[in-house]
PDB file of C-alpha atoms and ligand atoms in Angstrom:
ATOM      1  CA  MET A 701      -0.156  -0.216   0.122  1.00 38.00           C
ATOM      2  CA  ARG A 702       2.141   2.175   1.206  1.00 42.00           C
ATOM      3  CA  ALA A 703       4.256   1.904  -2.215  1.00 40.00           C
ATOM      4  CA  SER A 704       1.508   2.439  -4.265  1.00 43.00           C
ATOM      5  CA  ALA A 705       0.504   5.838  -2.337  1.00 43.00           C
ATOM      6  CA  ALA A 706       4.204   6.134  -3.159  1.00 43.00           C
ATOM      7  CA  LEU A 707       4.555   6.200  -6.558  1.00 41.00           C
ATOM      8  CA  LEU A 708       0.673   7.844  -6.807  1.00 43.00           C
ATOM      9  CA  ALA A 709       2.337  10.806  -4.377  1.00 43.00           C
ATOM     10  CA  ALA A 710       4.919  10.610  -7.792  1.00 42.00           C
ATOM     11  CA  LEU A 711       2.927  10.329 -10.607  1.00 41.00           C
ATOM     12  CA  VAL A 712       1.104  13.691  -9.182  1.00 44.00           C
ATOM     13  CA  LEU A 713       2.926  16.064  -8.591  1.00 45.00           C
ATOM     14  CA  GLY A 714       5.065  14.680 -11.558  1.00 42.00           C
ATOM     15  CA  THR A 715       2.209  15.675 -13.644  1.00 42.00           C
ATOM     16  CA  ALA A 716       2.458  19.052 -12.116  1.00 44.00           C
ATOM     17  CA  ALA A 717       3.751  20.891 -14.585  1.00 43.00           C
ATOM     18  CA  GLY A 718       7.093  22.595 -13.125  1.00 43.00           C
ATOM     19  CA  HIS A 719       6.165  21.595  -9.299  1.00 46.00           C
ATOM     20  CA  ALA A 720       8.161  18.701  -9.168  1.00 46.00           C
ATOM     21  CA  GLU A 721      10.430  19.790  -6.904  1.00 46.00           C
ATOM     22  CA  VAL A 722       7.340  20.506  -3.882  1.00 48.00           C
ATOM     23  CA  ALA A 723       8.252  16.654  -3.914  1.00 88.00           C
ATOM     24  CA  VAL A 724       8.951  17.633  -0.658  1.00 96.00           C
ATOM     25  CA  LEU A 725       6.989  20.289   1.357  1.00 96.00           C
ATOM     26  CA  PRO A 726       9.223  22.980   1.827  1.00 96.00           C
ATOM     27  CA  VAL A 727       9.089  23.757   5.831  1.00 97.00           C
ATOM     28  CA  VAL A 728      11.161  26.309   8.846  1.00 98.00           C
ATOM     29  CA  GLU A 729      11.040  24.993  12.320  1.00 98.00           C
ATOM     30  CA  ILE A 730       9.473  27.713  14.370  1.00 98.00           C
ATOM     31  CA  ALA A 731      10.437  26.335  17.861  1.00 98.00           C
ATOM     32  CA  PRO A 732      12.278  23.725  18.707  1.00 98.00           C
ATOM     33  CA  GLY A 733      10.312  20.668  16.760  1.00 98.00           C
ATOM     34  CA  VAL A 734       7.527  22.649  15.589  1.00 98.00           C
ATOM     35  CA  PHE A 735       7.585  22.686  11.363  1.00 98.00           C
ATOM     36  CA  MET A 736       5.162  25.562   9.631  1.00 98.00           C
ATOM     37  CA  HIS A 737       5.444  25.564   5.970  1.00 97.00           C
ATOM     38  CA  ASN A 738       4.411  28.824   5.057  1.00 96.00           C
ATOM     39  CA  GLY A 739       1.251  28.912   2.456  1.00 94.00           C
ATOM     40  CA  VAL A 740       0.890  31.701  -1.101  1.00 90.00           C
ATOM     41  CA  HIS A 741      -1.262  34.448  -0.982  1.00 87.00           C
ATOM     42  CA  GLU A 742      -3.580  33.204  -3.598  1.00 87.00           C
ATOM     43  CA  GLU A 743      -6.346  31.101  -4.569  1.00 87.00           C
ATOM     44  CA  ALA A 744      -6.101  27.288  -5.025  1.00 90.00           C
ATOM     45  CA  SER A 745      -5.100  26.338  -8.653  1.00 91.00           C
ATOM     46  CA  ALA A 746      -2.916  23.930 -10.346  1.00 89.00           C
ATOM     47  CA  ALA A 747       0.441  26.131 -10.297  1.00 90.00           C
ATOM     48  CA  ASN A 748      -0.014  26.056  -6.362  1.00 90.00           C
ATOM     49  CA  GLU A 749      -1.950  22.975  -5.573  1.00 87.00           C
ATOM     50  CA  ASP A 750      -3.962  24.501  -3.271  1.00 88.00           C
ATOM     51  CA  ALA A 751      -0.830  24.590  -0.892  1.00 91.00           C
ATOM     52  CA  ILE A 752      -2.120  28.469   0.089  1.00 92.00           C
ATOM     53  CA  ALA A 753      -2.786  27.787   3.722  1.00 96.00           C
ATOM     54  CA  ASN A 754       0.448  26.986   6.966  1.00 98.00           C
ATOM     55  CA  ILE A 755       0.467  23.950   7.603  1.00 98.00           C
ATOM     56  CA  GLY A 756       2.806  21.835   9.424  1.00 98.00           C
ATOM     57  CA  PHE A 757       3.865  19.120  12.593  1.00 98.00           C
ATOM     58  CA  ILE A 758       4.775  19.000  15.855  1.00 98.00           C
ATOM     59  CA  VAL A 759       7.054  16.187  17.023  1.00 98.00           C
ATOM     60  CA  GLY A 760       7.338  14.443  19.821  1.00 98.00           C
ATOM     61  CA  ASP A 761       9.806  11.559  21.878  1.00 98.00           C
ATOM     62  CA  ASP A 762       7.083   9.250  20.601  1.00 98.00           C
ATOM     63  CA  ALA A 763       5.131  10.728  17.959  1.00 98.00           C
ATOM     64  CA  VAL A 764       4.186  12.813  15.400  1.00 98.00           C
ATOM     65  CA  ALA A 765       1.334  15.508  15.187  1.00 98.00           C
ATOM     66  CA  VAL A 766      -0.051  16.797  11.904  1.00 98.00           C
ATOM     67  CA  ILE A 767      -1.219  20.331  12.279  1.00 98.00           C
ATOM     68  CA  ASP A 768      -3.266  20.285   8.602  1.00 98.00           C
ATOM     69  CA  PRO A 769      -2.400  18.402   5.890  1.00 98.00           C
ATOM     70  CA  GLY A 770      -2.607  20.847   3.486  1.00 97.00           C
ATOM     71  CA  GLY A 771      -4.947  21.309   0.814  1.00 96.00           C
ATOM     72  CA  SER A 772      -4.792  18.478  -1.207  1.00 96.00           C
ATOM     73  CA  PHE A 773      -3.017  14.788  -1.971  1.00 96.00           C
ATOM     74  CA  ALA A 774      -0.258  16.160  -3.750  1.00 95.00           C
ATOM     75  CA  GLU A 775       0.472  18.777  -0.907  1.00 96.00           C
ATOM     76  CA  GLY A 776      -0.758  16.426   1.958  1.00 97.00           C
ATOM     77  CA  ALA A 777       2.285  13.974   0.389  1.00 97.00           C
ATOM     78  CA  ALA A 778       4.638  16.260   0.149  1.00 97.00           C
ATOM     79  CA  LEU A 779       4.179  16.899   3.870  1.00 98.00           C
ATOM     80  CA  ARG A 780       4.953  13.270   4.444  1.00 98.00           C
ATOM     81  CA  ASN A 781       8.005  13.566   2.549  1.00 98.00           C
ATOM     82  CA  ALA A 782       8.813  16.403   4.576  1.00 98.00           C
ATOM     83  CA  ILE A 783       8.472  14.892   7.956  1.00 98.00           C
ATOM     84  CA  ARG A 784       9.786  11.498   6.767  1.00 97.00           C
ATOM     85  CA  ALA A 785      12.494  13.645   5.961  1.00 97.00           C
ATOM     86  CA  ARG A 786      13.757  15.073   9.648  1.00 97.00           C
ATOM     87  CA  THR A 787      12.369  11.388  11.489  1.00 98.00           C
ATOM     88  CA  ASP A 788      10.890   7.904  11.556  1.00 97.00           C
ATOM     89  CA  ARG A 789       8.005   8.389  14.308  1.00 98.00           C
ATOM     90  CA  PRO A 790       4.786   7.395  13.841  1.00 98.00           C
ATOM     91  CA  ILE A 791       2.118   9.883  12.864  1.00 98.00           C
ATOM     92  CA  ARG A 792      -0.023   9.129  14.558  1.00 98.00           C
ATOM     93  CA  TYR A 793      -2.894  12.236  14.290  1.00 98.00           C
ATOM     94  CA  VAL A 794      -3.426  14.136  12.404  1.00 98.00           C
ATOM     95  CA  ILE A 795      -5.364  17.109  12.932  1.00 98.00           C
ATOM     96  CA  LEU A 796      -8.133  18.655  10.626  1.00 98.00           C
ATOM     97  CA  THR A 797      -8.744  22.889  11.454  1.00 98.00           C
ATOM     98  CA  HIS A 798     -12.137  23.032   9.870  1.00 98.00           C
ATOM     99  CA  VAL A 799     -13.652  21.859   7.042  1.00 98.00           C
ATOM    100  CA  HIS A 800     -11.858  24.271   4.502  1.00 97.00           C
ATOM    101  CA  PRO A 801     -10.432  22.284   2.117  1.00 97.00           C
ATOM    102  CA  ASP A 802      -7.048  24.041   2.306  1.00 96.00           C
ATOM    103  CA  HIS A 803      -6.455  22.705   5.381  1.00 97.00           C
ATOM    104  CA  ILE A 804      -7.904  19.671   4.886  1.00 97.00           C
ATOM    105  CA  PHE A 805      -7.518  18.428   1.468  1.00 97.00           C
ATOM    106  CA  GLY A 806      -4.399  16.697   1.866  1.00 97.00           C
ATOM    107  CA  ALA A 807      -5.351  14.259   4.436  1.00 98.00           C
ATOM    108  CA  SER A 808      -5.730  10.684   2.297  1.00 97.00           C
ATOM    109  CA  ALA A 809      -1.874  10.967   2.411  1.00 97.00           C
ATOM    110  CA  PHE A 810      -1.948  10.000   5.604  1.00 98.00           C
ATOM    111  CA  ARG A 811      -4.524   6.937   5.696  1.00 95.00           C
ATOM    112  CA  ASP A 812      -2.012   4.801   5.072  1.00 96.00           C
ATOM    113  CA  ASP A 813       0.331   6.083   8.299  1.00 97.00           C
ATOM    114  CA  HIS A 814      -3.479   4.719  10.836  1.00 96.00           C
ATOM    115  CA  SER A 815      -3.179   8.307  12.046  1.00 97.00           C
ATOM    116  CA  ASP A 816      -6.539   8.968  14.360  1.00 98.00           C
ATOM    117  CA  PHE A 817      -7.880  11.772  12.446  1.00 98.00           C
ATOM    118  CA  ILE A 818      -9.188  14.462  15.114  1.00 98.00           C
ATOM    119  CA  GLY A 819     -11.914  17.243  14.541  1.00 98.00           C
ATOM    120  CA  HIS A 820     -14.207  19.528  15.486  1.00 98.00           C
ATOM    121  CA  ALA A 821     -17.920  17.711  16.869  1.00 98.00           C
ATOM    122  CA  LYS A 822     -19.412  19.983  13.984  1.00 98.00           C
ATOM    123  CA  LEU A 823     -17.006  18.973  10.889  1.00 98.00           C
ATOM    124  CA  PRO A 824     -18.758  15.754  10.061  1.00 98.00           C
ATOM    125  CA  GLY A 825     -21.466  17.625   9.384  1.00 98.00           C
ATOM    126  CA  ALA A 826     -19.682  19.997   7.348  1.00 98.00           C
ATOM    127  CA  LEU A 827     -18.288  17.849   5.555  1.00 98.00           C
ATOM    128  CA  ALA A 828     -21.389  16.259   4.375  1.00 97.00           C
ATOM    129  CA  GLN A 829     -22.988  19.337   4.044  1.00 97.00           C
ATOM    130  CA  ARG A 830     -20.108  20.816   1.732  1.00 97.00           C
ATOM    131  CA  GLY A 831     -17.716  17.723   1.119  1.00 97.00           C
ATOM    132  CA  ASP A 832     -18.406  17.247  -2.738  1.00 97.00           C
ATOM    133  CA  TYR A 833     -18.744  20.587  -3.969  1.00 97.00           C
ATOM    134  CA  TYR A 834     -15.732  21.522  -2.125  1.00 97.00           C
ATOM    135  CA  LEU A 835     -14.153  18.255  -3.830  1.00 96.00           C
ATOM    136  CA  ARG A 836     -15.700  19.483  -7.255  1.00 96.00           C
ATOM    137  CA  ARG A 837     -14.516  23.000  -7.120  1.00 95.00           C
ATOM    138  CA  LEU A 838     -10.818  21.929  -6.586  1.00 95.00           C
ATOM    139  CA  ASP A 839     -10.985  19.143  -9.010  1.00 94.00           C
ATOM    140  CA  SER A 840     -11.788  22.029 -11.667  1.00 94.00           C
ATOM    141  CA  ALA A 841      -8.856  24.461 -10.241  1.00 94.00           C
ATOM    142  CA  LEU A 842      -6.758  22.158  -9.758  1.00 94.00           C
ATOM    143  CA  GLY A 843      -7.245  19.414 -13.088  1.00 93.00           C
ATOM    144  CA  ASN A 844      -4.802  16.938 -12.260  1.00 91.00           C
ATOM    145  CA  ALA A 845      -2.919  18.352  -9.733  1.00 91.00           C
ATOM    146  CA  ALA A 846      -6.034  17.745  -7.633  1.00 93.00           C
ATOM    147  CA  ARG A 847      -5.648  13.632  -8.583  1.00 93.00           C
ATOM    148  CA  GLY A 848      -5.967  11.760  -5.024  1.00 94.00           C
ATOM    149  CA  THR A 849      -7.365  14.051  -3.707  1.00 95.00           C
ATOM    150  CA  GLU A 850     -10.388  11.949  -0.779  1.00 96.00           C
ATOM    151  CA  ILE A 851     -12.480  13.358   2.091  1.00 96.00           C
ATOM    152  CA  VAL A 852     -10.636  11.477   5.105  1.00 97.00           C
ATOM    153  CA  PRO A 853     -13.869  11.652   7.682  1.00 96.00           C
ATOM    154  CA  PRO A 854     -12.804  12.442  11.304  1.00 98.00           C
ATOM    155  CA  THR A 855     -12.057   9.552  13.641  1.00 98.00           C
ATOM    156  CA  MET A 856     -12.558  10.941  16.824  1.00 98.00           C
ATOM    157  CA  LEU A 857     -14.186  14.192  17.483  1.00 98.00           C
ATOM    158  CA  VAL A 858     -13.816  17.243  20.239  1.00 98.00           C
ATOM    159  CA  GLY A 859     -16.434  18.514  21.126  1.00 98.00           C
ATOM    160  CA  ASP A 860     -15.171  20.712  24.020  1.00 98.00           C
ATOM    161  CA  SER A 861     -11.360  20.032  24.684  1.00 98.00           C
ATOM    162  CA  LEU A 862      -8.946  17.531  24.359  1.00 98.00           C
ATOM    163  CA  ASP A 863      -4.897  16.782  25.322  1.00 98.00           C
ATOM    164  CA  LEU A 864      -2.335  14.263  23.062  1.00 98.00           C
ATOM    165  CA  ASP A 865       0.327  13.263  24.224  1.00 98.00           C
ATOM    166  CA  LEU A 866       3.427  12.491  21.298  1.00 98.00           C
ATOM    167  CA  GLY A 867       6.381  11.436  24.172  1.00 98.00           C
ATOM    168  CA  ASN A 868       7.586  14.451  26.596  1.00 98.00           C
ATOM    169  CA  ARG A 869       4.862  16.697  25.349  1.00 98.00           C
ATOM    170  CA  HIS A 870       0.761  17.651  25.166  1.00 98.00           C
ATOM    171  CA  LEU A 871      -0.944  19.446  23.489  1.00 98.00           C
ATOM    172  CA  THR A 872      -3.998  20.761  24.531  1.00 98.00           C
ATOM    173  CA  VAL A 873      -6.620  20.810  21.131  1.00 98.00           C
ATOM    174  CA  ARG A 874      -9.290  23.123  22.078  1.00 98.00           C
ATOM    175  CA  ALA A 875     -13.438  23.038  19.787  1.00 98.00           C
ATOM    176  CA  HIS A 876     -14.562  26.959  19.447  1.00 98.00           C
ATOM    177  CA  GLY A 877     -17.401  27.880  19.175  1.00 98.00           C
ATOM    178  CA  PRO A 878     -19.071  29.352  15.622  1.00 98.00           C
ATOM    179  CA  ALA A 879     -16.173  32.307  14.434  1.00 98.00           C
ATOM    180  CA  HIS A 880     -14.499  31.741  10.856  1.00 98.00           C
ATOM    181  CA  THR A 881     -15.821  28.239  10.942  1.00 98.00           C
ATOM    182  CA  ASP A 882     -19.024  26.553  13.040  1.00 98.00           C
ATOM    183  CA  ASN A 883     -16.426  23.601  13.649  1.00 98.00           C
ATOM    184  CA  ASP A 884     -12.398  25.372  14.779  1.00 98.00           C
ATOM    185  CA  LEU A 885     -10.210  24.074  16.844  1.00 98.00           C
ATOM    186  CA  THR A 886      -7.137  25.109  18.041  1.00 98.00           C
ATOM    187  CA  ILE A 887      -3.992  23.610  19.529  1.00 98.00           C
ATOM    188  CA  PHE A 888      -1.531  24.449  22.154  1.00 98.00           C
ATOM    189  CA  ASP A 889       1.898  22.861  22.380  1.00 98.00           C
ATOM    190  CA  GLN A 890       2.585  23.521  26.143  1.00 98.00           C
ATOM    191  CA  LYS A 891       6.120  22.864  25.971  1.00 98.00           C
ATOM    192  CA  THR A 892       7.048  26.088  23.888  1.00 98.00           C
ATOM    193  CA  ARG A 893       3.966  27.793  24.508  1.00 98.00           C
ATOM    194  CA  THR A 894       2.928  27.931  20.776  1.00 98.00           C
ATOM    195  CA  PHE A 895      -0.652  28.349  20.540  1.00 98.00           C
ATOM    196  CA  TRP A 896      -1.929  27.574  16.856  1.00 98.00           C
ATOM    197  CA  LEU A 897      -4.709  29.632  15.847  1.00 98.00           C
ATOM    198  CA  SER A 898      -5.225  28.382  12.460  1.00 98.00           C
ATOM    199  CA  ASP A 899      -8.282  30.452  10.523  1.00 98.00           C
ATOM    200  CA  LEU A 900      -8.746  32.139  13.554  1.00 98.00           C
ATOM    201  CA  LEU A 901      -6.010  34.482  13.091  1.00 98.00           C
ATOM    202  CA  PHE A 902      -4.979  35.723   9.470  1.00 98.00           C
ATOM    203  CA  VAL A 903      -2.470  37.972   9.403  1.00 98.00           C
ATOM    204  CA  ASP A 904      -2.228  40.266   5.919  1.00 96.00           C
ATOM    205  CA  ARG A 905      -4.481  38.240   4.356  1.00 95.00           C
ATOM    206  CA  ILE A 906      -8.058  39.580   4.793  1.00 97.00           C
ATOM    207  CA  PRO A 907     -10.127  36.934   7.186  1.00 98.00           C
ATOM    208  CA  VAL A 908     -12.997  35.125   5.885  1.00 97.00           C
ATOM    209  CA  ILE A 909     -16.003  35.024   7.947  1.00 98.00           C
ATOM    210  CA  ASP A 910     -17.798  31.630   7.999  1.00 98.00           C
ATOM    211  CA  GLY A 911     -19.193  31.254  10.940  1.00 98.00           C
ATOM    212  CA  SER A 912     -19.994  33.684  13.095  1.00 98.00           C
ATOM    213  CA  LEU A 913     -18.570  37.341  13.049  1.00 98.00           C
ATOM    214  CA  VAL A 914     -19.764  38.275  16.525  1.00 98.00           C
ATOM    215  CA  GLY A 915     -18.482  34.994  17.830  1.00 98.00           C
ATOM    216  CA  TRP A 916     -15.334  35.182  16.182  1.00 98.00           C
ATOM    217  CA  LEU A 917     -14.872  38.557  18.271  1.00 98.00           C
ATOM    218  CA  ASP A 918     -15.996  36.053  21.814  1.00 98.00           C
ATOM    219  CA  GLN A 919     -13.550  34.020  20.924  1.00 97.00           C
ATOM    220  CA  LEU A 920     -10.487  36.487  20.253  1.00 98.00           C
ATOM    221  CA  SER A 921     -11.445  38.236  23.803  1.00 97.00           C
ATOM    222  CA  ASP A 922     -11.362  35.539  25.697  1.00 96.00           C
ATOM    223  CA  LEU A 923      -7.756  33.613  24.067  1.00 97.00           C
ATOM    224  CA  ILE A 924      -5.969  37.053  23.861  1.00 96.00           C
ATOM    225  CA  GLY A 925      -5.382  36.071  27.327  1.00 95.00           C
ATOM    226  CA  LEU A 926      -3.919  33.106  26.983  1.00 96.00           C
ATOM    227  CA  PRO A 927       0.402  33.091  27.688  1.00 95.00           C
ATOM    228  CA  ALA A 928       1.496  31.641  24.264  1.00 98.00           C
ATOM    229  CA  GLU A 929       5.183  32.784  23.810  1.00 97.00           C
ATOM    230  CA  ARG A 930       4.255  33.076  19.827  1.00 98.00           C
ATOM    231  CA  ALA A 931       0.934  32.409  17.291  1.00 98.00           C
ATOM    232  CA  VAL A 932       0.223  30.508  14.502  1.00 98.00           C
ATOM    233  CA  PRO A 933      -2.399  31.921  11.854  1.00 98.00           C
ATOM    234  CA  GLY A 934      -4.045  29.843   9.137  1.00 98.00           C
ATOM    235  CA  HIS A 935      -2.428  32.865   6.731  1.00 97.00           C
ATOM    236  CA  GLY A 936       0.023  34.830   6.709  1.00 97.00           C
ATOM    237  CA  PRO A 937       3.391  35.013   8.450  1.00 97.00           C
ATOM    238  CA  VAL A 938       3.938  31.141  10.139  1.00 97.00           C
ATOM    239  CA  SER A 939       4.434  32.761  13.523  1.00 97.00           C
ATOM    240  CA  VAL A 940       3.394  36.037  15.176  1.00 98.00           C
ATOM    241  CA  PRO A 941       3.973  37.798  18.281  1.00 98.00           C
ATOM    242  CA  TRP A 942       0.614  37.035  21.011  1.00 98.00           C
ATOM    243  CA  PRO A 943      -1.610  39.003  21.035  1.00 97.00           C
ATOM    244  CA  ALA A 944       0.032  41.585  19.316  1.00 97.00           C
ATOM    245  CA  GLY A 945      -0.558  39.525  16.563  1.00 97.00           C
ATOM    246  CA  ALA A 946      -4.605  39.109  16.531  1.00 98.00           C
ATOM    247  CA  ALA A 947      -4.608  43.461  16.939  1.00 98.00           C
ATOM    248  CA  PRO A 948      -5.530  43.619  13.004  1.00 98.00           C
ATOM    249  CA  GLU A 949      -7.906  41.454  12.785  1.00 98.00           C
ATOM    250  CA  ARG A 950      -9.660  42.252  15.600  1.00 98.00           C
ATOM    251  CA  ARG A 951      -9.907  45.852  14.024  1.00 98.00           C
ATOM    252  CA  TYR A 952     -10.930  44.417  10.747  1.00 98.00           C
ATOM    253  CA  LEU A 953     -14.025  42.278  12.218  1.00 98.00           C
ATOM    254  CA  GLU A 954     -14.928  45.285  15.483  1.00 98.00           C
ATOM    255  CA  ALA A 955     -15.093  47.605  11.832  1.00 98.00           C
ATOM    256  CA  VAL A 956     -17.070  45.306  10.079  1.00 98.00           C
ATOM    257  CA  LEU A 957     -19.214  44.633  13.205  1.00 98.00           C
ATOM    258  CA  HIS A 958     -19.695  48.275  14.016  1.00 98.00           C
ATOM    259  CA  ASP A 959     -19.981  49.750  10.138  1.00 98.00           C
ATOM    260  CA  THR A 960     -22.760  47.117   9.239  1.00 98.00           C
ATOM    261  CA  ARG A 961     -24.552  47.680  11.830  1.00 98.00           C
ATOM    262  CA  ALA A 962     -24.652  51.089  10.995  1.00 98.00           C
ATOM    263  CA  ALA A 963     -25.645  49.722   6.993  1.00 98.00           C
ATOM    264  CA  ILE A 964     -28.485  48.173   8.632  1.00 97.00           C
ATOM    265  CA  ASN A 965     -29.617  50.957  10.376  1.00 97.00           C
ATOM    266  CA  SER A 966     -29.312  53.777   7.836  1.00 96.00           C
ATOM    267  CA  GLY A 967     -30.941  51.502   5.407  1.00 96.00           C
ATOM    268  CA  ILE A 968     -27.921  50.896   3.510  1.00 96.00           C
ATOM    269  CA  GLY A 969     -29.842  47.443   2.120  1.00 95.00           C
ATOM    270  CA  ILE A 970     -27.292  43.891   2.380  1.00 96.00           C
ATOM    271  CA  ALA A 971     -26.307  44.261  -1.692  1.00 95.00           C
ATOM    272  CA  ASN A 972     -24.574  47.716  -1.414  1.00 95.00           C
ATOM    273  CA  ALA A 973     -23.283  48.115   1.830  1.00 96.00           C
ATOM    274  CA  HIS A 974     -20.246  46.376   1.415  1.00 96.00           C
ATOM    275  CA  ARG A 975     -19.117  49.931  -0.705  1.00 95.00           C
ATOM    276  CA  GLU A 976     -19.526  51.590   3.406  1.00 95.00           C
ATOM    277  CA  VAL A 977     -18.547  49.106   5.412  1.00 97.00           C
ATOM    278  CA  ALA A 978     -14.881  49.359   6.954  1.00 97.00           C
ATOM    279  CA  LYS A 979     -13.383  51.530   4.123  1.00 95.00           C
ATOM    280  CA  SER A 980     -10.744  51.965   6.423  1.00 95.00           C
ATOM    281  CA  GLU A 981      -9.654  48.159   5.936  1.00 97.00           C
ATOM    282  CA  ARG A 982      -8.964  49.039   1.834  1.00 95.00           C
ATOM    283  CA  GLY A 983      -5.443  48.504   1.173  1.00 95.00           C
ATOM    284  CA  LYS A 984      -4.555  46.970   4.687  1.00 97.00           C
ATOM    285  CA  TRP A 985      -5.139  43.502   3.843  1.00 97.00           C
ATOM    286  CA  LEU A 986      -4.086  40.851   0.594  1.00 94.00           C
ATOM    287  CA  LEU A 987      -7.558  39.832  -1.648  1.00 93.00           C
ATOM    288  CA  PHE A 988      -9.673  42.534   0.398  1.00 96.00           C
ATOM    289  CA  ASP A 989     -11.690  42.797  -3.462  1.00 95.00           C
ATOM    290  CA  ASP A 990     -11.994  39.192  -3.464  1.00 94.00           C
ATOM    291  CA  TYR A 991     -13.250  38.145  -0.046  1.00 96.00           C
ATOM    292  CA  HIS A 992     -14.674  41.843   1.902  1.00 98.00           C
ATOM    293  CA  PRO A 993     -18.182  42.413   0.081  1.00 97.00           C
ATOM    294  CA  ARG A 994     -18.845  38.543   1.035  1.00 97.00           C
ATOM    295  CA  ASN A 995     -17.509  39.261   4.646  1.00 98.00           C
ATOM    296  CA  VAL A 996     -19.722  42.095   4.571  1.00 98.00           C
ATOM    297  CA  THR A 997     -23.126  40.006   3.255  1.00 98.00           C
ATOM    298  CA  ALA A 998     -22.237  37.412   6.301  1.00 98.00           C
ATOM    299  CA  ALA A 999     -22.052  39.490   8.588  1.00 98.00           C
ATOM    300  CA  TYR A1000     -25.405  41.528   7.495  1.00 98.00           C
ATOM    301  CA  LYS A1001     -27.532  38.054   7.149  1.00 98.00           C
ATOM    302  CA  GLU A1002     -25.907  37.712  10.537  1.00 98.00           C
ATOM    303  CA  LEU A1003     -26.579  41.705  12.419  1.00 98.00           C
ATOM    304  CA  GLU A1004     -29.776  41.961  10.705  1.00 95.00           C
ATOM    305  CA  TRP A1005     -32.433  40.009  13.203  1.00 88.00           C
ATOM    306  CA  GLU A1006     -30.176  41.943  16.413  1.00 87.00           C
TER     307      GLU A1006
HETATM  308 ZN1   ZN B1837     -10.353  28.282   6.694  1.00 50.60          ZN
END
């Protein structure tokens, strides 16, 4: 099985024109035993193999935990190669931080490791609702480079929190209420006090509201009190200071909240609200025009009946 998976990986990577070099995903060690790959600030494409999110892994004395296997089978296989280039310890856990495909569609590359796939208690429902659509969209964006990508449902669900022991290294996995999505997990590495927020934290790239704007701000108020040495955003640099690294995101979300309420109160319709909301944020974020209008639409729907 492993040989055939490796062969398939080689074929997939070989057919992605000009990208055979990603067979081993580049990673940097941001803290002892914490390895990160920096996603590009682009939409998914054949050229980037949907490697657009920050993903990585943490190595303990006995085992490895992957935190987000990446956006396609090809990226997951390249991440797995990066792990195997550094350690032969078993990959015991693959943590799926939330339903978005750029984070979890690489999971099928870890099937032969017999890892536990860990997800939020609401992840199975979200995958049932959107998984097939996401797969079709990936196929049309990536073509051949999407080959081998499958939905892997979680085998271990987190309703509140979960402690994982990697051997002389404990990770706390926490399930959150609706924020970026309704199925967000964060991970805290006790050993290095690295706080892995995945898409609860966007830096440089505009945040995407796909759960609850009010909920996200509530979560942030709570999380900024956590005594972390560094934070890992789902998009942006692979490591930022905490809680300072959350300040721009909080400012953006607060502006959307304040201005969307004002737009609703002054009778501006949902279709035009994005032109008036958080204008001061334009120019401060990558992909602003791609996501800001839909963020305002989501905020409007959430706030209009409050
Ligand atoms: Zn996301």
